[in-house]
Short mmCIF file of C-alpha atoms in Angstrom, two decimals:
data_model
loop_
_atom_site.label_atom_id
_atom_site.label_comp_id
_atom_site.label_asym_id
_atom_site.label_seq_id
_atom_site.Cartn_x
_atom_site.Cartn_y
_atom_site.Cartn_z
CA UNK A 1 98.99 92.44 108.39
CA UNK A 2 101.84 92.49 105.88
CA UNK A 3 104.00 89.70 104.45
CA UNK A 4 106.56 92.25 103.30
CA UNK A 5 110.07 91.21 104.38
CA UNK A 6 111.68 94.65 104.22
CA UNK A 7 113.16 95.80 107.55
CA UNK A 8 111.20 98.22 109.72
CA UNK A 9 112.49 101.47 111.21
CA UNK A 10 110.55 103.44 113.82
CA UNK A 11 111.24 107.11 114.47
CA UNK A 12 110.05 108.45 117.83
CA UNK A 13 109.43 112.18 117.98
CA UNK A 14 109.30 112.50 114.20
CA UNK A 15 108.92 116.13 113.20
CA UNK A 16 109.36 118.26 110.08
CA UNK A 17 113.13 118.56 110.39
CA UNK A 18 115.24 115.54 111.39
CA UNK A 19 112.39 113.04 111.68
CA UNK A 20 110.96 113.55 108.22
CA UNK A 21 114.40 113.60 106.60
CA UNK A 22 115.31 110.32 108.30
CA UNK A 23 111.98 108.78 107.24
CA UNK A 24 112.50 109.75 103.62
CA UNK A 25 116.09 108.52 103.59
CA UNK A 26 115.26 105.11 105.08
CA UNK A 27 112.26 104.66 102.79
CA UNK A 28 114.44 105.29 99.74
CA UNK A 29 116.85 102.66 101.08
CA UNK A 30 114.12 100.01 101.18
CA UNK A 31 112.85 100.24 104.75
CA UNK A 32 109.27 100.24 105.92
CA UNK A 33 108.93 103.39 107.98
CA UNK A 34 106.86 104.03 111.11
CA UNK A 35 106.79 107.43 112.79
CA UNK A 36 105.58 108.35 116.26
CA UNK A 37 104.59 111.76 117.59
CA UNK A 38 102.06 113.35 119.91
CA UNK A 39 99.90 114.63 117.05
CA UNK A 40 99.51 113.62 113.45
CA UNK A 41 101.69 115.85 111.28
CA UNK A 42 99.91 118.00 108.75
CA UNK A 43 100.49 117.53 105.04
CA UNK A 44 102.24 114.70 103.27
CA UNK A 45 104.90 112.58 104.95
CA UNK A 46 107.06 111.25 102.12
CA UNK A 47 108.25 107.74 102.81
CA UNK A 48 106.09 107.10 105.88
CA UNK A 49 104.14 103.81 105.81
CA UNK A 50 102.54 104.06 109.25
CA UNK A 51 102.10 106.77 111.85
CA UNK A 52 101.23 106.24 115.51
CA UNK A 53 100.09 109.03 117.80
CA UNK A 54 101.47 108.74 121.33
CA UNK A 55 102.12 111.04 124.26
CA UNK A 56 105.84 110.44 124.74
CA UNK A 57 105.89 112.28 128.05
CA UNK A 58 104.25 109.08 129.32
CA UNK A 59 106.84 106.30 128.80
CA UNK A 60 104.15 103.67 129.41
CA UNK A 61 102.85 104.39 125.89
CA UNK A 62 106.02 103.07 124.28
CA UNK A 63 105.21 99.39 124.70
CA UNK A 64 101.79 99.91 123.10
CA UNK A 65 103.42 101.65 120.15
CA UNK A 66 105.66 98.65 119.53
CA UNK A 67 102.60 96.40 119.66
CA UNK A 68 100.83 98.55 117.06
CA UNK A 69 103.85 98.53 114.78
CA UNK A 70 104.14 94.75 115.02
CA UNK A 71 100.47 94.34 114.14
CA UNK A 72 100.84 96.72 111.21
CA UNK A 73 103.94 95.14 109.70
CA UNK A 74 103.93 91.63 111.21
CA UNK A 75 107.50 92.41 112.25
CA UNK A 76 109.41 94.22 114.96
CA UNK A 77 111.58 97.24 114.14
CA UNK A 78 115.20 96.47 113.34
CA UNK A 79 116.12 100.14 113.71
CA UNK A 80 114.85 102.48 116.43
CA UNK A 81 115.53 106.21 116.18
CA UNK A 82 114.71 108.40 119.17
CA UNK A 83 114.55 112.10 118.31
CA UNK A 84 112.01 113.25 120.92
CA UNK A 85 113.22 115.83 123.44
CA UNK A 86 111.86 118.77 125.41
CA UNK A 87 113.41 121.76 127.14
CA UNK A 88 111.85 123.64 130.05
CA UNK A 89 113.60 126.97 130.72
CA UNK A 90 114.25 128.14 134.25
CA UNK A 91 111.76 130.87 135.22
CA UNK A 92 114.31 132.38 137.61
CA UNK A 93 117.42 133.05 135.55
CA UNK A 94 119.49 133.24 138.74
CA UNK A 95 118.48 129.74 139.80
CA UNK A 96 118.95 126.81 137.44
CA UNK A 97 116.85 124.66 139.79
CA UNK A 98 113.76 126.87 139.56
CA UNK A 99 112.19 124.70 136.85
CA UNK A 100 108.96 123.26 138.28
CA UNK A 101 109.41 119.63 139.26
CA UNK A 102 106.56 118.52 137.00
CA UNK A 103 108.40 120.07 134.04
CA UNK A 104 111.65 118.36 135.03
CA UNK A 105 109.81 115.04 135.19
CA UNK A 106 108.23 115.65 131.78
CA UNK A 107 111.53 116.52 130.11
CA UNK A 108 113.31 113.49 131.56
CA UNK A 109 110.39 111.22 130.68
CA UNK A 110 110.56 112.29 127.04
CA UNK A 111 114.33 112.21 126.67
CA UNK A 112 115.46 109.50 129.12
CA UNK A 113 112.71 107.21 130.40
CA UNK A 114 110.97 106.99 127.03
CA UNK A 115 114.06 105.84 125.11
CA UNK A 116 114.88 103.52 128.03
CA UNK A 117 111.48 101.87 127.47
CA UNK A 118 112.03 101.76 123.71
CA UNK A 119 115.44 100.14 124.12
CA UNK A 120 113.88 97.53 126.38
CA UNK A 121 111.28 96.69 123.73
CA UNK A 122 114.02 96.45 121.13
CA UNK A 123 116.17 94.09 123.18
CA UNK A 124 113.17 91.87 123.89
CA UNK A 125 112.36 91.57 120.18
CA UNK A 126 115.79 91.27 118.59
CA UNK A 127 117.39 87.88 118.06
CA UNK A 128 121.04 87.17 118.79
CA UNK A 129 123.14 87.22 115.64
CA UNK A 130 120.64 89.37 113.76
CA UNK A 131 121.30 93.05 113.27
CA UNK A 132 119.51 95.59 115.46
CA UNK A 133 120.34 99.29 115.79
CA UNK A 134 119.18 101.92 118.30
CA UNK A 135 120.05 105.55 117.56
CA UNK A 136 119.53 108.40 120.01
CA UNK A 137 119.56 111.95 118.69
CA UNK A 138 121.87 113.72 121.08
CA UNK A 139 124.07 116.79 121.03
CA UNK A 140 127.30 118.08 122.54
CA UNK A 141 125.69 118.44 125.99
CA UNK A 142 126.71 114.88 126.84
CA UNK A 143 130.32 116.10 126.78
CA UNK A 144 130.17 119.85 127.39
CA UNK A 145 128.44 121.91 130.08
CA UNK A 146 126.66 125.17 129.33
CA UNK A 147 125.72 126.81 132.65
CA UNK A 148 122.75 128.61 131.16
CA UNK A 149 119.54 128.49 133.23
CA UNK A 150 117.45 127.43 130.25
CA UNK A 151 119.52 124.35 129.36
CA UNK A 152 119.48 122.47 132.66
CA UNK A 153 116.82 119.85 131.94
CA UNK A 154 117.96 119.25 128.37
CA UNK A 155 121.62 118.88 129.32
CA UNK A 156 120.77 116.59 132.22
CA UNK A 157 118.72 114.39 129.90
CA UNK A 158 121.45 114.18 127.26
CA UNK A 159 124.05 113.17 129.85
CA UNK A 160 121.82 110.44 131.23
CA UNK A 161 120.89 109.16 127.78
CA UNK A 162 124.52 109.02 126.71
CA UNK A 163 125.40 106.76 129.64
CA UNK A 164 122.42 104.51 128.94
CA UNK A 165 123.26 104.19 125.25
CA UNK A 166 126.97 103.57 125.74
CA UNK A 167 126.32 100.99 128.47
CA UNK A 168 123.85 99.19 126.22
CA UNK A 169 126.32 99.09 123.35
CA UNK A 170 128.97 97.57 125.58
CA UNK A 171 126.48 94.96 126.78
CA UNK A 172 124.94 93.96 123.45
CA UNK A 173 127.49 94.63 120.71
CA UNK A 174 128.66 91.01 120.79
CA UNK A 175 125.11 89.91 119.97
CA UNK A 176 125.07 92.04 116.82
CA UNK A 177 123.03 94.88 118.33
CA UNK A 178 124.38 98.40 118.25
CA UNK A 179 123.42 101.46 120.28
CA UNK A 180 124.56 104.92 119.22
CA UNK A 181 124.35 108.40 120.73
CA UNK A 182 124.56 110.81 117.78
CA UNK A 183 126.20 114.19 118.38
CA UNK A 184 126.22 116.42 115.30
CA UNK A 185 128.90 119.12 115.13
CA UNK A 186 130.05 121.79 112.74
CA UNK A 187 133.06 120.77 110.63
CA UNK A 188 135.19 122.60 113.21
CA UNK A 189 133.73 120.54 116.07
CA UNK A 190 131.48 123.22 117.53
CA UNK A 191 127.88 122.56 118.62
CA UNK A 192 125.17 122.92 115.99
CA UNK A 193 122.99 125.06 118.25
CA UNK A 194 119.41 125.57 117.15
CA UNK A 195 119.96 124.50 113.53
CA UNK A 196 120.71 120.75 113.36
CA UNK A 197 121.12 119.38 109.87
CA UNK A 198 118.19 117.24 108.76
CA UNK A 199 119.93 115.62 105.79
CA UNK A 200 123.13 115.29 107.78
CA UNK A 201 121.30 113.23 110.41
CA UNK A 202 119.53 111.17 107.76
CA UNK A 203 122.79 110.27 106.02
CA UNK A 204 124.56 109.41 109.27
CA UNK A 205 121.67 107.37 110.62
CA UNK A 206 121.33 105.24 107.51
CA UNK A 207 125.07 104.62 107.59
CA UNK A 208 124.79 103.48 111.21
CA UNK A 209 121.81 101.25 110.41
CA UNK A 210 123.66 99.55 107.59
CA UNK A 211 126.45 98.76 110.04
CA UNK A 212 129.19 98.44 107.45
CA UNK A 213 131.72 100.26 109.62
CA UNK A 214 132.67 99.51 113.22
CA UNK A 215 131.91 102.91 114.71
CA UNK A 216 131.84 103.84 118.41
CA UNK A 217 128.69 104.06 120.48
CA UNK A 218 129.19 107.80 120.94
CA UNK A 219 129.14 109.19 117.41
CA UNK A 220 130.30 112.66 116.53
CA UNK A 221 129.58 113.62 112.95
CA UNK A 222 129.59 116.59 110.60
CA UNK A 223 127.83 117.02 107.27
CA UNK A 224 126.46 113.49 107.40
CA UNK A 225 129.75 111.70 108.02
CA UNK A 226 131.50 110.35 111.11
CA UNK A 227 134.20 112.67 112.34
CA UNK A 228 136.11 112.25 115.55
CA UNK A 229 136.60 115.39 117.61
#
């Protein structure tokens, strides 16, 4: 148990791209950093103080993760970052609904129900008037439709998550708690595709966590800075 008073950030779905960059950025800014993923990452994790293994396709594990983090740090996270997602391609390219139901359920559990559970834990632990920030790693699919058979579950999840996040921000902003859906774009406003910027996310997320600017719940950003498209 720690008596350290530095704020805690937890990153769900932390991997070698966005997750590790966010962890390093927050650690350098004075945060205690917890990461969560299905397996323990290999090699060093710069800036990570605690790692919890959890199967995020089972949203019931989320509450236990928060308990473990509280025991580790003697504090609840002030910042929650959800980066976990999963895409199940359609086996029949002429039928976007050919994804097996169990795969649909898994993808939505990871990208919708899991962050729903994490947001619930956050709201239960935050105190009115004290800062709390929830950041969901999204993409342009919350605003744009790509009728490709392989994107159906991912796009469905992003749309649902966007509604959840924006509704939460409307509900809790007055208490000092912010919820953001983060949609990275190219400087021209196009989708990032398969190459999201790790450092760009890290810079934007720390800026959101510091809360020095009244930004919208749905954040579009490019090269680490808020940009309205």
